[in-house]
CSV table of C-alpha atoms in Angstrom, one decimal:
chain,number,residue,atom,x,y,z
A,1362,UNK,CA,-46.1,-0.2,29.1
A,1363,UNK,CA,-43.3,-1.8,27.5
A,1364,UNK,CA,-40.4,0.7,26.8
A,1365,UNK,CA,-39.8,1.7,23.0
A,1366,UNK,CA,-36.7,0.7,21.3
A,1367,UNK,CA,-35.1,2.7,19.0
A,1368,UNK,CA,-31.9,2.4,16.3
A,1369,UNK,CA,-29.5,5.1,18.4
A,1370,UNK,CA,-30.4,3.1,21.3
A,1371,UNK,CA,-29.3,-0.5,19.9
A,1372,UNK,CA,-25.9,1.4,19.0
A,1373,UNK,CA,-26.6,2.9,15.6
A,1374,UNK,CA,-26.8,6.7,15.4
A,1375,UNK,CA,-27.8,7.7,12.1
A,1376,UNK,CA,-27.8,11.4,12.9
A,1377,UNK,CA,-23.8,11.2,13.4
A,1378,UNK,CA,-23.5,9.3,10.8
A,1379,UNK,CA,-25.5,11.9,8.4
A,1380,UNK,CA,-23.1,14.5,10.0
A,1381,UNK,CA,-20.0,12.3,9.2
A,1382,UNK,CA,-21.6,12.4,5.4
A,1383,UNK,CA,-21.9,16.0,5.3
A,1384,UNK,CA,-18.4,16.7,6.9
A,1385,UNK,CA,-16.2,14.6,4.4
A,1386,UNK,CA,-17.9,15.8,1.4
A,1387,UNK,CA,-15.7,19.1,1.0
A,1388,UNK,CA,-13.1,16.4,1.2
A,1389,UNK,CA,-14.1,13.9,-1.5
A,1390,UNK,CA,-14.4,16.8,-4.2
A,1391,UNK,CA,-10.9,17.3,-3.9
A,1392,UNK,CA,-10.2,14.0,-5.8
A,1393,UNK,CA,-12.8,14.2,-8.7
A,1394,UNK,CA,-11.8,13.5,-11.8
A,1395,UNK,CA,-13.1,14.9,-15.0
A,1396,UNK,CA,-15.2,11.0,-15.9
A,1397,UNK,CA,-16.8,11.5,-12.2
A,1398,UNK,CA,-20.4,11.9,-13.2
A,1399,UNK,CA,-22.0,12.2,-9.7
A,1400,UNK,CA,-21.4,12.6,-6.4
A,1401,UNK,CA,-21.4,10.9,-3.5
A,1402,UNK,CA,-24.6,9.7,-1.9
A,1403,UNK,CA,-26.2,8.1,-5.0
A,1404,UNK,CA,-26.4,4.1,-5.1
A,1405,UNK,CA,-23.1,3.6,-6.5
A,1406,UNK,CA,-20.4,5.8,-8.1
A,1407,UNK,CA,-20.7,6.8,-11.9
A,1408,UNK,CA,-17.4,6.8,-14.0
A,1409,UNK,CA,-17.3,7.6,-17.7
A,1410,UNK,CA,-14.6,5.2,-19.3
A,1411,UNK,CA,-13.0,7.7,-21.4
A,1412,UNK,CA,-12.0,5.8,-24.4
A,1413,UNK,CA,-10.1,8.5,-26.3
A,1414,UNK,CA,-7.0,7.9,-24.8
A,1415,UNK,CA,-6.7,4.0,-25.2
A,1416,UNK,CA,-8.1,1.6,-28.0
A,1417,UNK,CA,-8.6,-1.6,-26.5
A,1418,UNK,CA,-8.6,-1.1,-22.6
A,1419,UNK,CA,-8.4,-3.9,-19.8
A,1420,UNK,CA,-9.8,-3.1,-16.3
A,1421,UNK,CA,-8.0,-3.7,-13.6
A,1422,UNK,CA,-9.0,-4.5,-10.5
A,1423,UNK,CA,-7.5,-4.5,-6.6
A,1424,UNK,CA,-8.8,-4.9,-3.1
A,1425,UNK,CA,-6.7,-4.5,0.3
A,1426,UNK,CA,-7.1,-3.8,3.9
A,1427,UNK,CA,-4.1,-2.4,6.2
A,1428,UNK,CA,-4.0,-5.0,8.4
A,1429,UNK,CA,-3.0,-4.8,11.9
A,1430,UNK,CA,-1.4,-1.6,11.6
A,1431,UNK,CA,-4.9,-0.1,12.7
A,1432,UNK,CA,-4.1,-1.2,16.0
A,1433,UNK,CA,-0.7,0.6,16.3
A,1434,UNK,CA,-3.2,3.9,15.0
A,1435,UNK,CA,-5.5,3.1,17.5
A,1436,UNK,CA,-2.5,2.6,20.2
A,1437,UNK,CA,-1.5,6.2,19.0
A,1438,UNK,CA,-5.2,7.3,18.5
A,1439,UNK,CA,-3.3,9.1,15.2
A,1440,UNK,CA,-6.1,8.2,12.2
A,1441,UNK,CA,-5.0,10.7,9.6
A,1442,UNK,CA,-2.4,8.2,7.8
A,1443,UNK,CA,-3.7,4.3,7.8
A,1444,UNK,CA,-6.1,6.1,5.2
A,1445,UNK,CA,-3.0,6.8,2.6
A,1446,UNK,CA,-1.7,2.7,3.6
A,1447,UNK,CA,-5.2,2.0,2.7
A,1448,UNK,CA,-5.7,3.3,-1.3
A,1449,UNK,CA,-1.4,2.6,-1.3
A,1450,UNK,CA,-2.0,-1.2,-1.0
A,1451,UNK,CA,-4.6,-1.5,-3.9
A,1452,UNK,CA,-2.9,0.9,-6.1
A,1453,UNK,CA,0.4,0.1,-6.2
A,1454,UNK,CA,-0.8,-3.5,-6.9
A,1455,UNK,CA,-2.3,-2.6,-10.2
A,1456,UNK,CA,0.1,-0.6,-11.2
A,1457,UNK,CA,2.8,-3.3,-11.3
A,1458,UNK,CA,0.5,-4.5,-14.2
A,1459,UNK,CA,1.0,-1.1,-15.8
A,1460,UNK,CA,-2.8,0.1,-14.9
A,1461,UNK,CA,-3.4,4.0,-14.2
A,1462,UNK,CA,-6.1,3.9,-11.4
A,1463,UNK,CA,-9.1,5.5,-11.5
A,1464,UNK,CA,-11.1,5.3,-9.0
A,1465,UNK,CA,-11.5,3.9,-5.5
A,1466,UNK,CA,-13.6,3.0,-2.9
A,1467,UNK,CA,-13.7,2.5,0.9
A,1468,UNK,CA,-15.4,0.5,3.4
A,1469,UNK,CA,-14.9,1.2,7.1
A,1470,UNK,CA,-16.6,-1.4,9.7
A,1471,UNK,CA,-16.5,0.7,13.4
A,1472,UNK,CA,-18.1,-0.3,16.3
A,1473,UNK,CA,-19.3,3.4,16.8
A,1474,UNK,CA,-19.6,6.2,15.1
A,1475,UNK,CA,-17.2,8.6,16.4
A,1476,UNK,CA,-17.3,11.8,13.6
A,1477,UNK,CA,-13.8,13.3,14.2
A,1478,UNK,CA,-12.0,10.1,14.5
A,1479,UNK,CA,-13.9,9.0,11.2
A,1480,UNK,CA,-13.3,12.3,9.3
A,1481,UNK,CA,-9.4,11.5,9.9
A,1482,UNK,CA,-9.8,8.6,8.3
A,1483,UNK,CA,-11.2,9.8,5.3
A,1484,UNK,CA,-8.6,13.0,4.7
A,1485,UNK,CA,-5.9,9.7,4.8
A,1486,UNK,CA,-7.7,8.0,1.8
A,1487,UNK,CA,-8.1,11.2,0.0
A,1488,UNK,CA,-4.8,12.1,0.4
A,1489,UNK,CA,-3.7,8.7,-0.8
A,1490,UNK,CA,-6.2,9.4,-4.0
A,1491,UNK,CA,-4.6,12.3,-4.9
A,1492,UNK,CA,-0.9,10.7,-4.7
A,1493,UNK,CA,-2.2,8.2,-6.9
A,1494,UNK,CA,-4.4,10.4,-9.4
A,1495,UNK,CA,-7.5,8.4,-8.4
A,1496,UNK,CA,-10.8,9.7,-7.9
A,1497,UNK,CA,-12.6,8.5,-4.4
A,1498,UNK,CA,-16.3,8.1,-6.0
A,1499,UNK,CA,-18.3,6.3,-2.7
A,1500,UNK,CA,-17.8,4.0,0.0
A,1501,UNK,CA,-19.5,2.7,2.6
A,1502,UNK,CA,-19.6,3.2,6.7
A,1503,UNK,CA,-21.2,0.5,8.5
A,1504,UNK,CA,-21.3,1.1,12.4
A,1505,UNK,CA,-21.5,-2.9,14.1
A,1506,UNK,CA,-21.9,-3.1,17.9
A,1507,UNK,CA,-21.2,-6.2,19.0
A,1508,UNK,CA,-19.3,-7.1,16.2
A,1509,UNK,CA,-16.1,-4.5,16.9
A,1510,UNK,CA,-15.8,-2.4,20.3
A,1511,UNK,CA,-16.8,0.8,20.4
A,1512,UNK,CA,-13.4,2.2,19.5
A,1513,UNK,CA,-12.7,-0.4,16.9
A,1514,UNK,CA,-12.5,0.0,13.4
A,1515,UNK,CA,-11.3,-2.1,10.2
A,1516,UNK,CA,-10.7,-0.6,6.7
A,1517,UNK,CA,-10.8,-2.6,3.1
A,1518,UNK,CA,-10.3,-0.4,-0.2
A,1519,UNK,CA,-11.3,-1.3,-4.1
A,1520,UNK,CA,-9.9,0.3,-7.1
A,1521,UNK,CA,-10.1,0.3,-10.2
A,1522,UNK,CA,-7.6,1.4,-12.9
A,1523,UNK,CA,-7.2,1.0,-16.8
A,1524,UNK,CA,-3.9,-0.4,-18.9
A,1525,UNK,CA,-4.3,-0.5,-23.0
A,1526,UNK,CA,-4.4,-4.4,-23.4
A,1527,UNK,CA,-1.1,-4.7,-25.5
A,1528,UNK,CA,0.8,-2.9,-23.0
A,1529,UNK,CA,-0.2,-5.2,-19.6
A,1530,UNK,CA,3.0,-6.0,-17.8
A,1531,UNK,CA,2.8,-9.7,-16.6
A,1532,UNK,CA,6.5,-10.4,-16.5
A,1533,UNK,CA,6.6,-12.6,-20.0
A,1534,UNK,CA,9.1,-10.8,-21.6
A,1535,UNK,CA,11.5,-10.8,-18.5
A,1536,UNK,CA,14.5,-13.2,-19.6
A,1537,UNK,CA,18.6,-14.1,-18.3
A,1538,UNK,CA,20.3,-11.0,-18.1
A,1539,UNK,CA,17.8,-8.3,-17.1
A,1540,UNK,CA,18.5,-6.0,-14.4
A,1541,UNK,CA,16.6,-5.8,-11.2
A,1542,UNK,CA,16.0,-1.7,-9.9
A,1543,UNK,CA,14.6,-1.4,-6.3
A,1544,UNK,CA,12.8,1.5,-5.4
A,1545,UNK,CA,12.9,2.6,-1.4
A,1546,UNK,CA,10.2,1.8,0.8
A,1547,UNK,CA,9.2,4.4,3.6
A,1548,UNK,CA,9.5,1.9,6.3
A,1549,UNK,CA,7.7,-1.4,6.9
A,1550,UNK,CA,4.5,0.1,5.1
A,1551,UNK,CA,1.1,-2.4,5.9
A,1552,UNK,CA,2.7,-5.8,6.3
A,1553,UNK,CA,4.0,-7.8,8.9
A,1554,UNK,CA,2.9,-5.9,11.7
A,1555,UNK,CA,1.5,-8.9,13.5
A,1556,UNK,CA,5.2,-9.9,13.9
A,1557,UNK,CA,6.0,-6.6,14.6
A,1558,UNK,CA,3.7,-6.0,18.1
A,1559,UNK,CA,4.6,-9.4,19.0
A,1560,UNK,CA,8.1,-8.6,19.0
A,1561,UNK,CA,7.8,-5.1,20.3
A,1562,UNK,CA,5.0,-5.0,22.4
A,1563,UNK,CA,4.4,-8.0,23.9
A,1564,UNK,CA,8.1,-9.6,24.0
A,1565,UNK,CA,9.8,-6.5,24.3
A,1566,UNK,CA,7.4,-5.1,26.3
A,1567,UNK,CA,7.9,-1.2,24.7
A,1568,UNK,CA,5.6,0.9,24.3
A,1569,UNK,CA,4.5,3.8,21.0
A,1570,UNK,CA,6.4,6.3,22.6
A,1571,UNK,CA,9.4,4.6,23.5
A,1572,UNK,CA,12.4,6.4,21.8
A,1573,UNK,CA,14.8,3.2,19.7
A,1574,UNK,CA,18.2,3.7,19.1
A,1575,UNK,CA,18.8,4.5,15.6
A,1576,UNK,CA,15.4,6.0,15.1
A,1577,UNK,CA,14.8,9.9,14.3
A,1578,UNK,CA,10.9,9.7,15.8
A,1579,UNK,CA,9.4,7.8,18.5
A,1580,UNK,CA,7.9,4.2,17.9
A,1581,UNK,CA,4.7,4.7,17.2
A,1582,UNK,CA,5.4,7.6,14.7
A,1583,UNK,CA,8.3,4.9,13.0
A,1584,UNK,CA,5.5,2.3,12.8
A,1585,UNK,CA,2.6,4.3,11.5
A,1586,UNK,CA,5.2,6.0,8.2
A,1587,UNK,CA,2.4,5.8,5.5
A,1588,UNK,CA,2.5,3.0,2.6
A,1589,UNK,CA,4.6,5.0,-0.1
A,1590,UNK,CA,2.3,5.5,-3.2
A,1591,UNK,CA,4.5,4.5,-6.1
A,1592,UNK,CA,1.6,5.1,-9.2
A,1593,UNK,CA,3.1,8.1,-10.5
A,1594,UNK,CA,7.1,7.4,-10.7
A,1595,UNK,CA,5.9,4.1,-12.6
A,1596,UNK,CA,3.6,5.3,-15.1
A,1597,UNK,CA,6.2,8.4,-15.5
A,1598,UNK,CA,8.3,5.7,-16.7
A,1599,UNK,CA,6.2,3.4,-19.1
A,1600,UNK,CA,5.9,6.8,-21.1
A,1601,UNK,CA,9.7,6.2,-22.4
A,1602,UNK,CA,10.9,2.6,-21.2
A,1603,UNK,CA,10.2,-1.1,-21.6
A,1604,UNK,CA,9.7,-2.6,-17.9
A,1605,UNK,CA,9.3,-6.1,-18.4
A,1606,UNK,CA,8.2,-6.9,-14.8
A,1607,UNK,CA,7.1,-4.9,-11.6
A,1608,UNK,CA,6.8,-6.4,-7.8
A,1609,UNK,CA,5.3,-4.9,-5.1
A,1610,UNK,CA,6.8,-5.9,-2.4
A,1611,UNK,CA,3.6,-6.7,0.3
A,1612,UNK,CA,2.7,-9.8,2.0
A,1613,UNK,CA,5.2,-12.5,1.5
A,1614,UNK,CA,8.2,-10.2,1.2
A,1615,UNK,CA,10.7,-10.7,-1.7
A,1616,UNK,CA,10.7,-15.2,-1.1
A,1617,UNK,CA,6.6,-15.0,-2.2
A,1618,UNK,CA,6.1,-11.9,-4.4
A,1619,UNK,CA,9.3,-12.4,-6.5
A,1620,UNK,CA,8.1,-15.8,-8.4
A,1621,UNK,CA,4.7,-14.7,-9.0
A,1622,UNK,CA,6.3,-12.5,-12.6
A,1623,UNK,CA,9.6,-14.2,-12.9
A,1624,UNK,CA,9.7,-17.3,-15.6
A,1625,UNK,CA,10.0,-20.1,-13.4
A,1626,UNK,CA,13.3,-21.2,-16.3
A,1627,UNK,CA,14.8,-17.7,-14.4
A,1628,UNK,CA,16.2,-17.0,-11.0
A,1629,UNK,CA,16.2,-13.7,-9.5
A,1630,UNK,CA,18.9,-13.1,-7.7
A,1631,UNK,CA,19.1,-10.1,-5.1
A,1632,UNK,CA,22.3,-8.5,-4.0
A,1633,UNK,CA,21.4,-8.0,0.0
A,1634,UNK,CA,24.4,-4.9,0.5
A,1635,UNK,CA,23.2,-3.0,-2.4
A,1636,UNK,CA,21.1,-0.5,-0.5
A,1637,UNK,CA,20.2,0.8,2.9
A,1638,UNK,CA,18.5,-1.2,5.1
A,1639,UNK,CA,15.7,1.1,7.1
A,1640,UNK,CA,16.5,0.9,10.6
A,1641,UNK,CA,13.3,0.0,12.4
A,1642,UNK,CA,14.1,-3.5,10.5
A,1643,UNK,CA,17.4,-4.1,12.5
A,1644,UNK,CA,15.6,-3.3,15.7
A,1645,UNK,CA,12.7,-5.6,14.8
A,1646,UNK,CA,15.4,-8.5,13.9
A,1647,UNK,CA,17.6,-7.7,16.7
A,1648,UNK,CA,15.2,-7.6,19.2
A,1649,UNK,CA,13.3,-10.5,18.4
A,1650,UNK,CA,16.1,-13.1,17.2
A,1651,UNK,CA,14.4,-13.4,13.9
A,1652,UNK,CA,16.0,-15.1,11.3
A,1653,UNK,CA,17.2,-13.2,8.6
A,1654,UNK,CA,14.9,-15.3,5.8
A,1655,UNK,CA,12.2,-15.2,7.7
A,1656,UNK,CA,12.7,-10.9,7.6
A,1657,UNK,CA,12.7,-11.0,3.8
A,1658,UNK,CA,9.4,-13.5,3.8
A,1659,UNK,CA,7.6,-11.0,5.9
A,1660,UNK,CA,9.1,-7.5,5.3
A,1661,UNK,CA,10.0,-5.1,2.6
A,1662,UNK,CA,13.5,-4.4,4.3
A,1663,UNK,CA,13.6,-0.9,2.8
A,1664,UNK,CA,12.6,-2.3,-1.0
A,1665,UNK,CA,8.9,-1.2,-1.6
A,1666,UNK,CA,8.6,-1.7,-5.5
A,1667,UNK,CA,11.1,-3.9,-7.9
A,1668,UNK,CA,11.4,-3.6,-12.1
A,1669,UNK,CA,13.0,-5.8,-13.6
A,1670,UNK,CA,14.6,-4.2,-17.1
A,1671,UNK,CA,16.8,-4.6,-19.8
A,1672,UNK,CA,20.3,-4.4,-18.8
A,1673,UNK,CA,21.0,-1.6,-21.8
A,1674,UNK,CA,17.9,0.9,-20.4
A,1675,UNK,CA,18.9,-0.1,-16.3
A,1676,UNK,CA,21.3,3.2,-15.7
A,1677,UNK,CA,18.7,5.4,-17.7
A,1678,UNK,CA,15.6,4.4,-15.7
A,1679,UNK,CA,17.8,4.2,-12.0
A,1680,UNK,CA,18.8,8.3,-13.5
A,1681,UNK,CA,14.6,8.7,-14.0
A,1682,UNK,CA,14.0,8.0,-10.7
A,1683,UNK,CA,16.4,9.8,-9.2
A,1684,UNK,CA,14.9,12.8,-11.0
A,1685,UNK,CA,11.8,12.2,-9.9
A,1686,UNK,CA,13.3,11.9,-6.0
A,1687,UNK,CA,12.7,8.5,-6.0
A,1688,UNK,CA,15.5,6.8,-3.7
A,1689,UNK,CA,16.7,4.1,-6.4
A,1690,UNK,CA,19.1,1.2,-6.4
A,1691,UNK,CA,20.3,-1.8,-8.9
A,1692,UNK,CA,19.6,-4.3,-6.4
A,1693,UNK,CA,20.5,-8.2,-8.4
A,1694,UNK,CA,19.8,-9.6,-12.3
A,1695,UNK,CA,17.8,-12.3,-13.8
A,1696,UNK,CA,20.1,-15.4,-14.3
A,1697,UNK,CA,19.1,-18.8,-15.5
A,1698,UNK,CA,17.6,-21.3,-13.0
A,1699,UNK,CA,20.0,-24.5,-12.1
A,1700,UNK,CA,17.4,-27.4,-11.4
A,1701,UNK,CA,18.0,-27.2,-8.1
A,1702,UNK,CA,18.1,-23.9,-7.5
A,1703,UNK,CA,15.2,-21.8,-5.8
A,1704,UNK,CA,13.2,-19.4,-7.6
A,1705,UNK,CA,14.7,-16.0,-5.5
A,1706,UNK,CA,18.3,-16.3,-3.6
A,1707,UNK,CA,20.7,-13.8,-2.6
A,1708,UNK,CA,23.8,-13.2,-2.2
């Protein structure tokens, strides 16, 4: 007689994954907001659009992974922070368009299910959820054998926020003369870390718990600093200010992210001294001879977010975020663009 095949054996356990379920639920409550209308484990998440507060509302919407900074997690088999990089990356994206997220969602591909490891995960996005005043409302955990290894996982987040339609920032109004305020990163956050191992790992030939020069924690523990969550400080300051443009500074560094709310008639020009550079991107630049353009194509270099503002409100909002304990700096201007000059250039 033939031998019966089952799920668990094929590399699916849905009894772990029920358990996983169970487990994270406690969790998930902690980010409900008062429009959540059910909990998870229904077909899809139920959000009640309140529209009290705003008159004609635009939703906004972002999706993100984090990249191959799951492998430097996995390296460390630390799983309780790539979860924060994870909602970070979405949200901070729509708020540069002055949105307020709302909710969020997360999809985590694994090639088994391994409860703890999983659960870590999970206290990572709702702890970025509640930085960013988001509500975690479903999400999905699909187990693939064959597709990842048993210890491999990837992560991808949605969100969704709201931003009253006559108050979307899309950089129109920037113009010649406006101030440019940078506000710190906590590291190199969830880009460039395909450069990063390259250079360290397989060049360099170090390992996470090497000990750098410079650095206050070991490698690993440098690399894996969470995304900094930058939704509150921002919509703290659209409550009294006029910011005519905001950058998150992800993918593509300042040479890529720069131009895409600048006028193209306008040239943003950065001031490189004008605040501390982090470290960990000396070593990285050091270390692997990179140029220095091709650092501020890739990396953040210590700037995670950028407004662009009036010149007359710039010393009143850098004050702000100082309040707030937001490490701030006046970091170039907007100046008219020669013919012949690029969009972003430094000096």
């Amino acid at each position: 007689m033939d031998e019966k095949a089952s799920y668990k054996d094929a590399g699916v356990d849905i009894d772990q994954a029920n358990l996983f379920i169970t487990k994270i639920l406690p969790l998930i409550k902690q980010t409900s907001r008062k429009e959540v209308m059910n909990s998870i484990g229904g077909f899809g998440g139920l959000f009640h659009l309140d529209l009290k507060k705003i008159k004609d509302p635009v939703l906004v919407a972002s999706t993100d992974g984090v990249g191959t900074k799951i492998k430097i997690a996995q390296m460390m088999d630390k799983h309780d922070t790539v979860g924060i990089d994870l909602v970070a990356m979405s949200v901070n994206d729509i708020v540069v368009q002055g949105a307020e997220p709302l909710f969020f969602l997360d999809y985590i591909a694994i090639g088994r299910m391994d409860v703890e490891r999983n659960v870590k995960l999970i206290e990572g996005v709702v702890a970025g959820c509640q930085e960013a005043g988001c509500s975690l409302i479903g999400g999905e955990t699909a187990e693939m054998p064959g597709i990842y290894g048993e210890n491999e996982y990837d992560l991808a987040g949605f969100c969704v926020g709201v931003v009253e339609n006559g108050r979307i920032i899309d950089g129109s109004d920037i113009s010649v003369g406006d101030t440019v305020i940078g506000i710190a990163s906590n590291g190199i956050h969830s880009n460039g870390y395909s450069l990063v191992r390259n250079v360290l790992f397989e060049k360099a030939g170090l390992t996470v718990q090497d000990q750098l020069d410079g650095l206050e924690q070991s490698l690993g523990e440098e690399l894996l600093r969470p995304t900094r969550i930058y939704v509150k400080p921002v919509l703290n300051l659209l409550k009294n200010f006029s910011i005519r443009g905001i950058v998150h500074i992800t993918g593509g560094g300042f040479f890529d992210n720069i131009p895409r709310i600048v006028p193209r008639q306008c040239c943003t020009v950065i001031k490189r001294d004008s605040w501390p550079v982090p470290e960990i991107f000396r070593r990285i630049q050091e270390i692997g001879h990179v140029d220095l353009d091709e650092m501020f194509r890739v990396f953040n270099m210590g700037i995670g977010m950028m407004l662009v503002v009036s010149e007359k409100e710039a010393a009143d909002i850098l004050e702000r975020l100082n309040i707030l304990g937001e490490k701030a700096y006046m970091i170039g201007s907007i100046e008219k663009a020669a013919s012949d000059q690029p969009s972003v250039s430094f000096i």
